[in-house]
mmCIF file of C-alpha atoms and ligand atoms in Angstrom:
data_model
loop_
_atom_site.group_PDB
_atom_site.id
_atom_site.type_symbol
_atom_site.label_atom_id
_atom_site.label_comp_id
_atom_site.label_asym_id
_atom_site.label_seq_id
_atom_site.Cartn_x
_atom_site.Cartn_y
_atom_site.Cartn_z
ATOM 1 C CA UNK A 1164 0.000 0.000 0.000
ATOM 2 C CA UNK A 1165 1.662 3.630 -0.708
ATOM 3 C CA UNK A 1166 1.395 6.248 1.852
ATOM 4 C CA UNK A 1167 -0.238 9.047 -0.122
ATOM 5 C CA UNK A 1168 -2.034 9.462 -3.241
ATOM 6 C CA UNK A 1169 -1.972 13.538 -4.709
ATOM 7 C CA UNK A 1170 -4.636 14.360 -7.280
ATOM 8 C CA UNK A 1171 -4.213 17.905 -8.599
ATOM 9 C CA UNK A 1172 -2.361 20.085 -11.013
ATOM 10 C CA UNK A 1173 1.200 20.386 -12.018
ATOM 11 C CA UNK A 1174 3.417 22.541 -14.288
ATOM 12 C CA UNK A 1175 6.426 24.093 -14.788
ATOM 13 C CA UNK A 1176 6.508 27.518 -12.974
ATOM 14 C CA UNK A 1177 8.690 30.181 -14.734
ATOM 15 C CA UNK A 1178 9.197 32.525 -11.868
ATOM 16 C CA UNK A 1179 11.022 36.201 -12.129
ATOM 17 C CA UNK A 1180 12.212 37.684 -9.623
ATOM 18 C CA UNK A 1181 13.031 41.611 -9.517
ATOM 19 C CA UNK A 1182 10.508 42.312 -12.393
ATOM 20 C CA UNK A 1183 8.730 46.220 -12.029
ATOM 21 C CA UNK A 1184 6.091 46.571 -10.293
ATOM 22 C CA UNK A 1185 4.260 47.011 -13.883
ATOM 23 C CA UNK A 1186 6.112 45.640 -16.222
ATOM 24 C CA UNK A 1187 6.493 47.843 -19.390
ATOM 25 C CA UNK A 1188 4.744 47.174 -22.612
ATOM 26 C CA UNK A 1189 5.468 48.523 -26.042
ATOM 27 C CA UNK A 1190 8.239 45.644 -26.784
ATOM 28 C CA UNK A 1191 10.048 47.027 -24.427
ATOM 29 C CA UNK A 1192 12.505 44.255 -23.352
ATOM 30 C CA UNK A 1193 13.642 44.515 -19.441
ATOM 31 C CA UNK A 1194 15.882 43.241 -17.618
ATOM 32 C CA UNK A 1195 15.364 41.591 -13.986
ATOM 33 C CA UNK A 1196 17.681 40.023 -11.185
ATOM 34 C CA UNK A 1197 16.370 36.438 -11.722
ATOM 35 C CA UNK A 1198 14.435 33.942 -13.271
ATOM 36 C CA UNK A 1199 14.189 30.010 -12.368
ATOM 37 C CA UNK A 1200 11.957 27.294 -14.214
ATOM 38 C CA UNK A 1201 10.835 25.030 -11.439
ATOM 39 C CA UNK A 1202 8.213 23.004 -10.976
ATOM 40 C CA UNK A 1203 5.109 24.073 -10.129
ATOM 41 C CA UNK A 1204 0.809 23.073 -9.160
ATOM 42 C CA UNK A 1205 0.122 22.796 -5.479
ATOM 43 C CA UNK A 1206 -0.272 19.051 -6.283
ATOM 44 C CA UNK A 1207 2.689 18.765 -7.888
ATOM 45 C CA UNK A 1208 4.892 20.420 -4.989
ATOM 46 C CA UNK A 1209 2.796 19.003 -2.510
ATOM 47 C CA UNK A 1210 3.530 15.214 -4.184
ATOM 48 C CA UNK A 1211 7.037 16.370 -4.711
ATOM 49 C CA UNK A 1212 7.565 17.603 -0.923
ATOM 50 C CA UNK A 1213 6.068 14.034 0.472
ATOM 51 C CA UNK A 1214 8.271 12.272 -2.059
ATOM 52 C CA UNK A 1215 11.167 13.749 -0.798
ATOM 53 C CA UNK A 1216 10.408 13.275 3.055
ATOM 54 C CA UNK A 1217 9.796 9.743 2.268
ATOM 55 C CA UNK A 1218 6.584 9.031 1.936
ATOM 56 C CA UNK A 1219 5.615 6.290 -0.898
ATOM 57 C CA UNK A 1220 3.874 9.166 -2.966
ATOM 58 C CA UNK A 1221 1.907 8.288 -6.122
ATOM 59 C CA UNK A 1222 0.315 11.456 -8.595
ATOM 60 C CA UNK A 1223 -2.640 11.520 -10.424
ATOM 61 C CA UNK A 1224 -2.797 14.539 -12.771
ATOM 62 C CA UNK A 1225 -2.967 15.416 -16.720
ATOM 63 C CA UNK A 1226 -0.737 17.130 -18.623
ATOM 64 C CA UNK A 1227 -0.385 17.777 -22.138
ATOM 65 C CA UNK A 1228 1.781 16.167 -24.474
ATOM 66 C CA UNK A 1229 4.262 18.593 -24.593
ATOM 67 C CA UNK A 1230 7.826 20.037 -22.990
ATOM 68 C CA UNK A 1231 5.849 21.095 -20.514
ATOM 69 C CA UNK A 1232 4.438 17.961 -19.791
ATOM 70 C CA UNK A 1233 7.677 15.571 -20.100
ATOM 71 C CA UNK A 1234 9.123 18.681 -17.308
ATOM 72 C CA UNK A 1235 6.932 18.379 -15.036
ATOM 73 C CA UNK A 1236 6.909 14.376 -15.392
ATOM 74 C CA UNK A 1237 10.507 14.338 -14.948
ATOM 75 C CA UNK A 1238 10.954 16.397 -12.113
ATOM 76 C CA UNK A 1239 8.096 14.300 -10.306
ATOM 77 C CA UNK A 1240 9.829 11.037 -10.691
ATOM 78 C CA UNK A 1241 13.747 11.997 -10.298
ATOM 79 C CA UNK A 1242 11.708 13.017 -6.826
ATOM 80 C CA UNK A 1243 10.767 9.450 -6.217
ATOM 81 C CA UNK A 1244 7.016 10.130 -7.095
ATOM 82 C CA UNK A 1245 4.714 7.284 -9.351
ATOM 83 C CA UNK A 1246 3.482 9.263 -11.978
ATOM 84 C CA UNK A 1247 2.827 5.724 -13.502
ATOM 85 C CA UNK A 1248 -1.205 7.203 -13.478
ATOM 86 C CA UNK A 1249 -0.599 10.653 -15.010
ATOM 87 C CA UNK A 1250 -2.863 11.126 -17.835
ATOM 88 C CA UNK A 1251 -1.402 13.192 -21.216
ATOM 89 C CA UNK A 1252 -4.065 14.740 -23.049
ATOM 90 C CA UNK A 1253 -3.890 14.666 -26.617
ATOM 91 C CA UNK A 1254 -4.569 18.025 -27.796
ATOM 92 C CA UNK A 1255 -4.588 20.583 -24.588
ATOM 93 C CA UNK A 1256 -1.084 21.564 -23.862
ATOM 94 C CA UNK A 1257 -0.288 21.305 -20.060
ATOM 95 C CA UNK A 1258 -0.955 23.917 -17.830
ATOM 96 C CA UNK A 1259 1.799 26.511 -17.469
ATOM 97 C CA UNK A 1260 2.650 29.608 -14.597
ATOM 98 C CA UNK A 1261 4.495 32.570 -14.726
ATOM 99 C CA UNK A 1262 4.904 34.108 -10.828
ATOM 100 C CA UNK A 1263 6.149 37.792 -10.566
ATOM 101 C CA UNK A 1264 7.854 37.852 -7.369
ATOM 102 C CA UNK A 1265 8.321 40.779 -4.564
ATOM 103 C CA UNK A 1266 10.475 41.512 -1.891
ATOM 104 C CA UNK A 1267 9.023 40.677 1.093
ATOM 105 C CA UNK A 1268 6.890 37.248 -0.420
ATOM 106 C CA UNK A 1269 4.150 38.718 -2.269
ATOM 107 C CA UNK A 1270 3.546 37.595 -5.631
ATOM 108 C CA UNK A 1271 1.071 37.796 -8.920
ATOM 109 C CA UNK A 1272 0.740 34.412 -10.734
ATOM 110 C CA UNK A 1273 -0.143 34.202 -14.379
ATOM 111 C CA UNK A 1274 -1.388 30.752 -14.920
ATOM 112 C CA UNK A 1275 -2.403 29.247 -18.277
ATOM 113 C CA UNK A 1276 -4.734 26.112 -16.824
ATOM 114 C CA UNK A 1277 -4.427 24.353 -20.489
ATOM 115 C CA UNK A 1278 -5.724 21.142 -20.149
ATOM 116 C CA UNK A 1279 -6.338 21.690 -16.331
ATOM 117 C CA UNK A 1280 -9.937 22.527 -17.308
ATOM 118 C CA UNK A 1281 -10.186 18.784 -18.624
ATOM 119 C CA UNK A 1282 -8.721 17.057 -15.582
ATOM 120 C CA UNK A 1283 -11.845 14.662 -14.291
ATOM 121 C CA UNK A 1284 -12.452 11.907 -12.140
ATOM 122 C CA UNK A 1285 -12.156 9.359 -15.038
ATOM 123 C CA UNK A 1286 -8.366 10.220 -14.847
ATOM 124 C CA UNK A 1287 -8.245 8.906 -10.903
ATOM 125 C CA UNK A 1288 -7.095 5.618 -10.364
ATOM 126 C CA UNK A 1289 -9.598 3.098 -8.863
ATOM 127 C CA UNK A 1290 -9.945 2.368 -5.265
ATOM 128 C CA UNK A 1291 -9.650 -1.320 -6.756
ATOM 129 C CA UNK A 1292 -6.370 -0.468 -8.577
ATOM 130 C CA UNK A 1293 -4.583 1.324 -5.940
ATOM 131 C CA UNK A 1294 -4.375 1.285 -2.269
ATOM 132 C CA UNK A 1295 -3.151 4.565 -0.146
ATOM 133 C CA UNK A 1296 -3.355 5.554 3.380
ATOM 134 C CA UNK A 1297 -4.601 9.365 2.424
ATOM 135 C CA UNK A 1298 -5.482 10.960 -1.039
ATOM 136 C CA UNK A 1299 -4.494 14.646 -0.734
ATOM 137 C CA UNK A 1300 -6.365 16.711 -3.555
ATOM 138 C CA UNK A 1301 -4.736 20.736 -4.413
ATOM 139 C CA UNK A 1302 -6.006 23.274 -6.896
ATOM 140 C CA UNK A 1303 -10.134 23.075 -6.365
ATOM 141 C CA UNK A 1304 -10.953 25.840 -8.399
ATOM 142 C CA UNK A 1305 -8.401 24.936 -11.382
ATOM 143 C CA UNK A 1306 -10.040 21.749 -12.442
ATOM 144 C CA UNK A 1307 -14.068 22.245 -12.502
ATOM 145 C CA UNK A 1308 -14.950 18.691 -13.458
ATOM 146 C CA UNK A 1309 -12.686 16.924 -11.032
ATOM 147 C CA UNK A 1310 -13.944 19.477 -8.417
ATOM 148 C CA UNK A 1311 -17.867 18.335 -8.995
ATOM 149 C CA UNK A 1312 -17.059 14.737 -8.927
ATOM 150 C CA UNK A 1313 -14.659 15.323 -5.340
ATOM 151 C CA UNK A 1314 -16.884 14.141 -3.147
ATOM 152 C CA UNK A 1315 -17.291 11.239 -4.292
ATOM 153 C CA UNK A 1316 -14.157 10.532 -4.737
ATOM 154 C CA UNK A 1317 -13.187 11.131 -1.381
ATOM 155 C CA UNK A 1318 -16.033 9.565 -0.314
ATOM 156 C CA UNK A 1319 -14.762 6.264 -2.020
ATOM 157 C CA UNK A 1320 -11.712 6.387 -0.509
ATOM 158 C CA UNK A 1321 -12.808 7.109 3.622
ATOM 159 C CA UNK A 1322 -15.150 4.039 2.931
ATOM 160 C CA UNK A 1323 -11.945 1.683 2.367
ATOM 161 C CA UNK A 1324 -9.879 3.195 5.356
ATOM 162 C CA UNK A 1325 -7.932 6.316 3.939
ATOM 163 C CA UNK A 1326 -7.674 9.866 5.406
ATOM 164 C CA UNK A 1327 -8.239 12.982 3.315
ATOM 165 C CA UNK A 1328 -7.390 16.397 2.399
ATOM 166 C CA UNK A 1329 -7.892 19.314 0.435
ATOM 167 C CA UNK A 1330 -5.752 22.408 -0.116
ATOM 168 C CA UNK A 1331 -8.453 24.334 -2.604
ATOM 169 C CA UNK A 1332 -6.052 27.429 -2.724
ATOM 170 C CA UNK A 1333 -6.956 30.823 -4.534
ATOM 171 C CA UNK A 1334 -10.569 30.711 -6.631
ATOM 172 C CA UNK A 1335 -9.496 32.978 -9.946
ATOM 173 C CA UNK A 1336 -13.030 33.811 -10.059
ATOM 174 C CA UNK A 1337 -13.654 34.617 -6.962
ATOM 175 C CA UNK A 1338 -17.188 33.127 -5.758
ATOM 176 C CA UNK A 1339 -15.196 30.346 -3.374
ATOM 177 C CA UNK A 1340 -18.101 27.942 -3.631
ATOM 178 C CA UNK A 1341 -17.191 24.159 -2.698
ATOM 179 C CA UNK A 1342 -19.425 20.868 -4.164
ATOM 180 C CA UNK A 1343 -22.000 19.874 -1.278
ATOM 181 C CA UNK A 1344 -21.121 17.629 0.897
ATOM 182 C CA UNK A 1345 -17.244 18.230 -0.085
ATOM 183 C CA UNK A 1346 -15.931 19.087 3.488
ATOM 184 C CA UNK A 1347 -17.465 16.530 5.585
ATOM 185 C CA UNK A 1348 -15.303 13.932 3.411
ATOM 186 C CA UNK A 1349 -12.397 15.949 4.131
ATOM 187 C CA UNK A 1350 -10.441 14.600 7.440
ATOM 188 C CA UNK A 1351 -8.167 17.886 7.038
ATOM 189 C CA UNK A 1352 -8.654 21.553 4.646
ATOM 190 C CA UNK A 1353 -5.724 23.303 4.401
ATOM 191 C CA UNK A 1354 -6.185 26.739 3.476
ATOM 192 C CA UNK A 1355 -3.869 29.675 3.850
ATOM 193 C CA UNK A 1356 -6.164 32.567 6.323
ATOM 194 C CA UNK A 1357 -6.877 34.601 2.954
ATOM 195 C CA UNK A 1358 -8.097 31.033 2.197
ATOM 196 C CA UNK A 1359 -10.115 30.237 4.857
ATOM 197 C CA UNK A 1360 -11.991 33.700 5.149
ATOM 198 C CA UNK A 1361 -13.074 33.052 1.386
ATOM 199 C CA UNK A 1362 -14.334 29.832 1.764
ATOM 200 C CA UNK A 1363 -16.151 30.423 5.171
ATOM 201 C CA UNK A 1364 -17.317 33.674 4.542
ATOM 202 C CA UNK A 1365 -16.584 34.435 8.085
ATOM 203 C CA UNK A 1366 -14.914 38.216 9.239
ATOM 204 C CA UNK A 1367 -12.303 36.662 11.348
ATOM 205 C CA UNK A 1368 -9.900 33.330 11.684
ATOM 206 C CA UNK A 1369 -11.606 31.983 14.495
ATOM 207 C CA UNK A 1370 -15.031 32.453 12.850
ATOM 208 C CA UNK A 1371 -13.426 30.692 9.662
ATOM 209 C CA UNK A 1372 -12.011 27.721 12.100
ATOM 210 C CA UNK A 1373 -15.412 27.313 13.519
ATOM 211 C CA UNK A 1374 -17.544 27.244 10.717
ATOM 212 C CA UNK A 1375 -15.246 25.335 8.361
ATOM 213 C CA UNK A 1376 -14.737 23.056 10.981
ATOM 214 C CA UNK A 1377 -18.477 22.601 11.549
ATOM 215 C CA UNK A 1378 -18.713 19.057 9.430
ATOM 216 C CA UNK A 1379 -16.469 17.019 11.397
ATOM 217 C CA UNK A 1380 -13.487 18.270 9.231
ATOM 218 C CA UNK A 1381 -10.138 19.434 11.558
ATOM 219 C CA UNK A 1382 -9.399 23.051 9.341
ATOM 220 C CA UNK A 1383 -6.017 23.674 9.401
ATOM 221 C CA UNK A 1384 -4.998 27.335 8.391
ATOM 222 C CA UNK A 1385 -1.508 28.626 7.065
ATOM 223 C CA UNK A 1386 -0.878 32.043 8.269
ATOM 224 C CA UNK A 1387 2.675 32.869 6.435
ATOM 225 C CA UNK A 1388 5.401 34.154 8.873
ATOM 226 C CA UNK A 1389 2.943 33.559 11.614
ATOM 227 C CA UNK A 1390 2.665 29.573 11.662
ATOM 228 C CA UNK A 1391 -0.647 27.625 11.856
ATOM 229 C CA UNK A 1392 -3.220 26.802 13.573
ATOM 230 C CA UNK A 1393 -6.028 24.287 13.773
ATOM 231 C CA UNK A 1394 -9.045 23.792 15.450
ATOM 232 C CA UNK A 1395 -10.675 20.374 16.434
ATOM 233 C CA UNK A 1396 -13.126 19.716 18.550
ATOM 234 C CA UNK A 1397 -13.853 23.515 19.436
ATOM 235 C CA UNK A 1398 -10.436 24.070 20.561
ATOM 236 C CA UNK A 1399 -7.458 25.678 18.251
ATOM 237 C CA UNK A 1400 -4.148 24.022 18.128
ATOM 238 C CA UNK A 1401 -1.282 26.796 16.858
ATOM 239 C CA UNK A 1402 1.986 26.259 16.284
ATOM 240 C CA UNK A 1403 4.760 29.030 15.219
ATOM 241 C CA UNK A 1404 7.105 29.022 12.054
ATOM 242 C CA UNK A 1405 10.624 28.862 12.342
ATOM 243 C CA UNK A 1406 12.400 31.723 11.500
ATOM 244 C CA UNK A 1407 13.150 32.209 8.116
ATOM 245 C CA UNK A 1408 14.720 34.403 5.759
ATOM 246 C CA UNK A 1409 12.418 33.559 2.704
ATOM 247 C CA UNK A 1410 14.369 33.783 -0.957
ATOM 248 C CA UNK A 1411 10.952 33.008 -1.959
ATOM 249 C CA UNK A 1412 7.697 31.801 -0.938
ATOM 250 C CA UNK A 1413 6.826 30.054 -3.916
ATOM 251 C CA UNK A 1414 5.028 26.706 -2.783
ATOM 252 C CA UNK A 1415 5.689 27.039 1.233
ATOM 253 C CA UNK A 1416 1.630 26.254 1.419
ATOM 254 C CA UNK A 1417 2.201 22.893 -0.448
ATOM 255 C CA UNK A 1418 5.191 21.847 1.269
ATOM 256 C CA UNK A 1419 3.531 22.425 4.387
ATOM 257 C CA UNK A 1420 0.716 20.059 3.227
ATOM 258 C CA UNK A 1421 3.596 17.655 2.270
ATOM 259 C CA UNK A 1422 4.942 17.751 6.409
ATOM 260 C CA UNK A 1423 1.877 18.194 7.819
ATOM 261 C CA UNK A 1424 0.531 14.641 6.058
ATOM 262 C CA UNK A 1425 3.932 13.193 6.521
ATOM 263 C CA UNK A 1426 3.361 14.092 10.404
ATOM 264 C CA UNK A 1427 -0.079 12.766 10.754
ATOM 265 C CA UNK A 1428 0.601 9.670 9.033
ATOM 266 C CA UNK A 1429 3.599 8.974 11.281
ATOM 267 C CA UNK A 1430 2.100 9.725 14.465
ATOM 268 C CA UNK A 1431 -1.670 10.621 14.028
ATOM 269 C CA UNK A 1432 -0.820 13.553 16.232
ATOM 270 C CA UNK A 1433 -2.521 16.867 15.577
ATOM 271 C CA UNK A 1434 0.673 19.101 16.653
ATOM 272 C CA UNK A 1435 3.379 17.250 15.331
ATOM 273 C CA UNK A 1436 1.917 17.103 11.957
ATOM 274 C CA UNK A 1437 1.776 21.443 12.214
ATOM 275 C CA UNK A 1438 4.875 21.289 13.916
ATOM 276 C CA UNK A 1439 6.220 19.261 10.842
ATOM 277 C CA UNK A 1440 4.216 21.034 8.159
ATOM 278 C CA UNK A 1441 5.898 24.407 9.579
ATOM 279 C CA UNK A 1442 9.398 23.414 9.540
ATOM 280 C CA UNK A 1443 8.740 21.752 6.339
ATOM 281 C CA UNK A 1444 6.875 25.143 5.099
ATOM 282 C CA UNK A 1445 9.736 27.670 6.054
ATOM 283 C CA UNK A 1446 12.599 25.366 4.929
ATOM 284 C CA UNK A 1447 11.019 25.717 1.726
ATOM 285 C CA UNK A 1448 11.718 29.381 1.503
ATOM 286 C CA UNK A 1449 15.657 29.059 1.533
ATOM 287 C CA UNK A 1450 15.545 28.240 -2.561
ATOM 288 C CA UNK A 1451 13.768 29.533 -5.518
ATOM 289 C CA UNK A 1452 10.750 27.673 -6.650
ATOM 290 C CA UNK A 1453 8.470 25.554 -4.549
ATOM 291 C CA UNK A 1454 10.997 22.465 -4.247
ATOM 292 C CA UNK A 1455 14.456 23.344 -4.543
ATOM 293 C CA UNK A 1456 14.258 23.825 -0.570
ATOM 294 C CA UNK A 1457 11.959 21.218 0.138
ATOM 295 C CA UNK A 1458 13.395 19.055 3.220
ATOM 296 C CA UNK A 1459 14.354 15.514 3.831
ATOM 297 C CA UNK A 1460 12.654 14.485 7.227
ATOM 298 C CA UNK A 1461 16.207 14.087 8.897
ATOM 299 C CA UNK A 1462 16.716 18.062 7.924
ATOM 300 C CA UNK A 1463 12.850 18.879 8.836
ATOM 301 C CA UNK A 1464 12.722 16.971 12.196
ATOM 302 C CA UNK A 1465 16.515 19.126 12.768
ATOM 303 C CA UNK A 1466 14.749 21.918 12.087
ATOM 304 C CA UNK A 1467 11.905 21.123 14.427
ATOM 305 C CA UNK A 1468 14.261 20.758 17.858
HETATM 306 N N1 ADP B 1321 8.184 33.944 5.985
HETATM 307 C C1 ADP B 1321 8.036 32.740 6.558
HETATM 308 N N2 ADP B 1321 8.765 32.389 7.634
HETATM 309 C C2 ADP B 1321 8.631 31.187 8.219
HETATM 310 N N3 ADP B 1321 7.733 30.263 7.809
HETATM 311 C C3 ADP B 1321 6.981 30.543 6.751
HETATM 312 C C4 ADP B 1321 7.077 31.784 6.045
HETATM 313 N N4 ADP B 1321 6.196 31.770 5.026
HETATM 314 C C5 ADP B 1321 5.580 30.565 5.088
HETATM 315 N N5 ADP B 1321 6.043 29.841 6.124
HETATM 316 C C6 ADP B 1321 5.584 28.500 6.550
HETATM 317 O O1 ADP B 1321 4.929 27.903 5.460
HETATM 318 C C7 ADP B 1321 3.536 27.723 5.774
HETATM 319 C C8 ADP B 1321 2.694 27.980 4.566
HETATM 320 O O2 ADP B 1321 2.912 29.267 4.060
HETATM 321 P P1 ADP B 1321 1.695 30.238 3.681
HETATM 322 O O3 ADP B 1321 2.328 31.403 3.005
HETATM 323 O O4 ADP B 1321 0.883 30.501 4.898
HETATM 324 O O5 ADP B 1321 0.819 29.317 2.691
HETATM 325 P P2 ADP B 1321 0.439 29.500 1.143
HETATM 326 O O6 ADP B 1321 1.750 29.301 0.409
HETATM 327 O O7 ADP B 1321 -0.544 28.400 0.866
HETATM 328 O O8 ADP B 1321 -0.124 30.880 1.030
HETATM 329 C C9 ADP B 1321 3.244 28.653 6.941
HETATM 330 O O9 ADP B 1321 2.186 28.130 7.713
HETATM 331 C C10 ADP B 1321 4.570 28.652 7.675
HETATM 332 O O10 ADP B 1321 4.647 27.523 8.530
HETATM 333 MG MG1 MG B 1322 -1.410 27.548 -1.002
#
């Protein structure tokens, strides 16, 4: 049985670093300090992050058949990840992301979802055809058919044993709605606070940790510089992040995710799964791109004492 099944997006992210605030137009070529091609999709550096912390990491995603796609496939399984169930779409090319990064972390991300919008449940393994302690799902809003049929997905999966999670992150169009029933088959949702406020609706964190929490679902919140916190059974758990000196931010969210699992299914402990998640999160700033800094767990569980 592998430890973790990731369904989601990947792609390479082209990220620039130094760019103006707005960059010129006119064919106006400029320079900046920096640019990396890394790869990219909250799935795909959440898979990557659990791969590398050794957890037996399988990835179920579609990509095009492209550069792009052979990239992104590449990078996944040099990490260790089975990307024996990736799915290449004949025509779409794969999704691709261009982030514009600040000082200080902030970012804007171009994203091109290519044959993201295509991505459906027929492209999910089987429960019969593979077995996994947790299926962690990324990128709700990027893939509308494989967000309807979530669910029941999930669903499928709780009823043979497995744990599950969703990191939705950012809704482009803004109206944060989730499938019914979608949260009660989620045994963690891992939003960043921006995150959480969306999908709750609520004015403050603790109003977003009590009403996403309301289905039996343990919300666990990513609040940057400031750590995490999660709330089960009406009380919050927090936990602090180390201190960093972030090169980037790019993907701290989904390596996170990648500790946090790779906590809970060591120890099925609420705080040592955030406590891992953090480390695992703020180590991921030293590099550029979402997993050149990604830990093993020898350097995460260092990082941790
Ligand atoms: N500047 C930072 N210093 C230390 N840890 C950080 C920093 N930024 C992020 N992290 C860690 O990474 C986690 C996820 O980052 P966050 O920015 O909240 O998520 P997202 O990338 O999804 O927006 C945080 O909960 C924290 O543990
Ligand atoms: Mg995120």
């Amino acid at each position: 049985m592998l430890d973790l099944l990731v369904i989601g997006d990947a792609n390479p992210d082209v990220l620039v670093h130094g760019a103006p605030e707005v960059p010129p137009y006119g064919q106006a070529e400029t320079l900046v300090g920096g640019g990396v091609l890394a790869l990219g999709g909250s799935a795909a550096i959440a898979a990557h992050g659990a791969a590398r912390l050794g957890l037996a990491t399988a990835f179920a995603g579609l990509v095009g058949r492209d550069a792009a796609g052979d990239f992104v496939l590449d990078a996944l399984s040099t990490a260790g990840v089975d990307v024996s169930c990736v799915v290449r779409h004949a025509a779409l090319p794969t999704a691709l992301t261009v982030c514009l990064n600040r000082p200080g972390g902030d970012r804007a991300i171009l994203t091109a979802p290519g044959c993201l919008v295509e991505h459906g449940p027929e492209h999910v393994p089987d429960v019969a055809d593979l077995a996994v302690r947790h299926v962690h799902a990324a990128s709700y809003f990027l893939q509308p058919r494989l967000a309807r049929a979530l669910p029941a997905l999930l669903r499928e999966r709780r009823a043979v044993g497995a744990t599950t999670s969703l990191d939705t992150n950012d809704d482009p169009a803004g109206l944060w709605e989730l499938a019914p029933g979608l949260v009660a088959e989620c045994t963690f949702l891992l939003p960043n606070e921006a995150e959480a406020l969306a999908l709750s609706g609520a004015d403050d964190l603790a109003g977003a940790l009590a009403s996403l929490g309301g289905d039996g679902c343990v919300p666990v919140v990513k609040r940057g510089a400031m750590g995490a916190v999660a709330m089960r059974d009406g009380t919050a758990v927090h936990v602090d992040a180390p201190a960093a000196e972030p090169v980037d931010t790019v993907g701290a969210g989904d390596s996170f995710d990648a500790g946090f699992l790779a906590g809970w299914l060591d120890r099925g402990e609420l705080r040592h799964a955030l406590r891992l998640g953090a480390a695992c999160g703020a180590l991921s700033t030293r590099a550029a791109g979402g997993t050149a800094g990604q830990p093993t767990l020898p350097e995460a569980l260092a990082q941790m004492a």
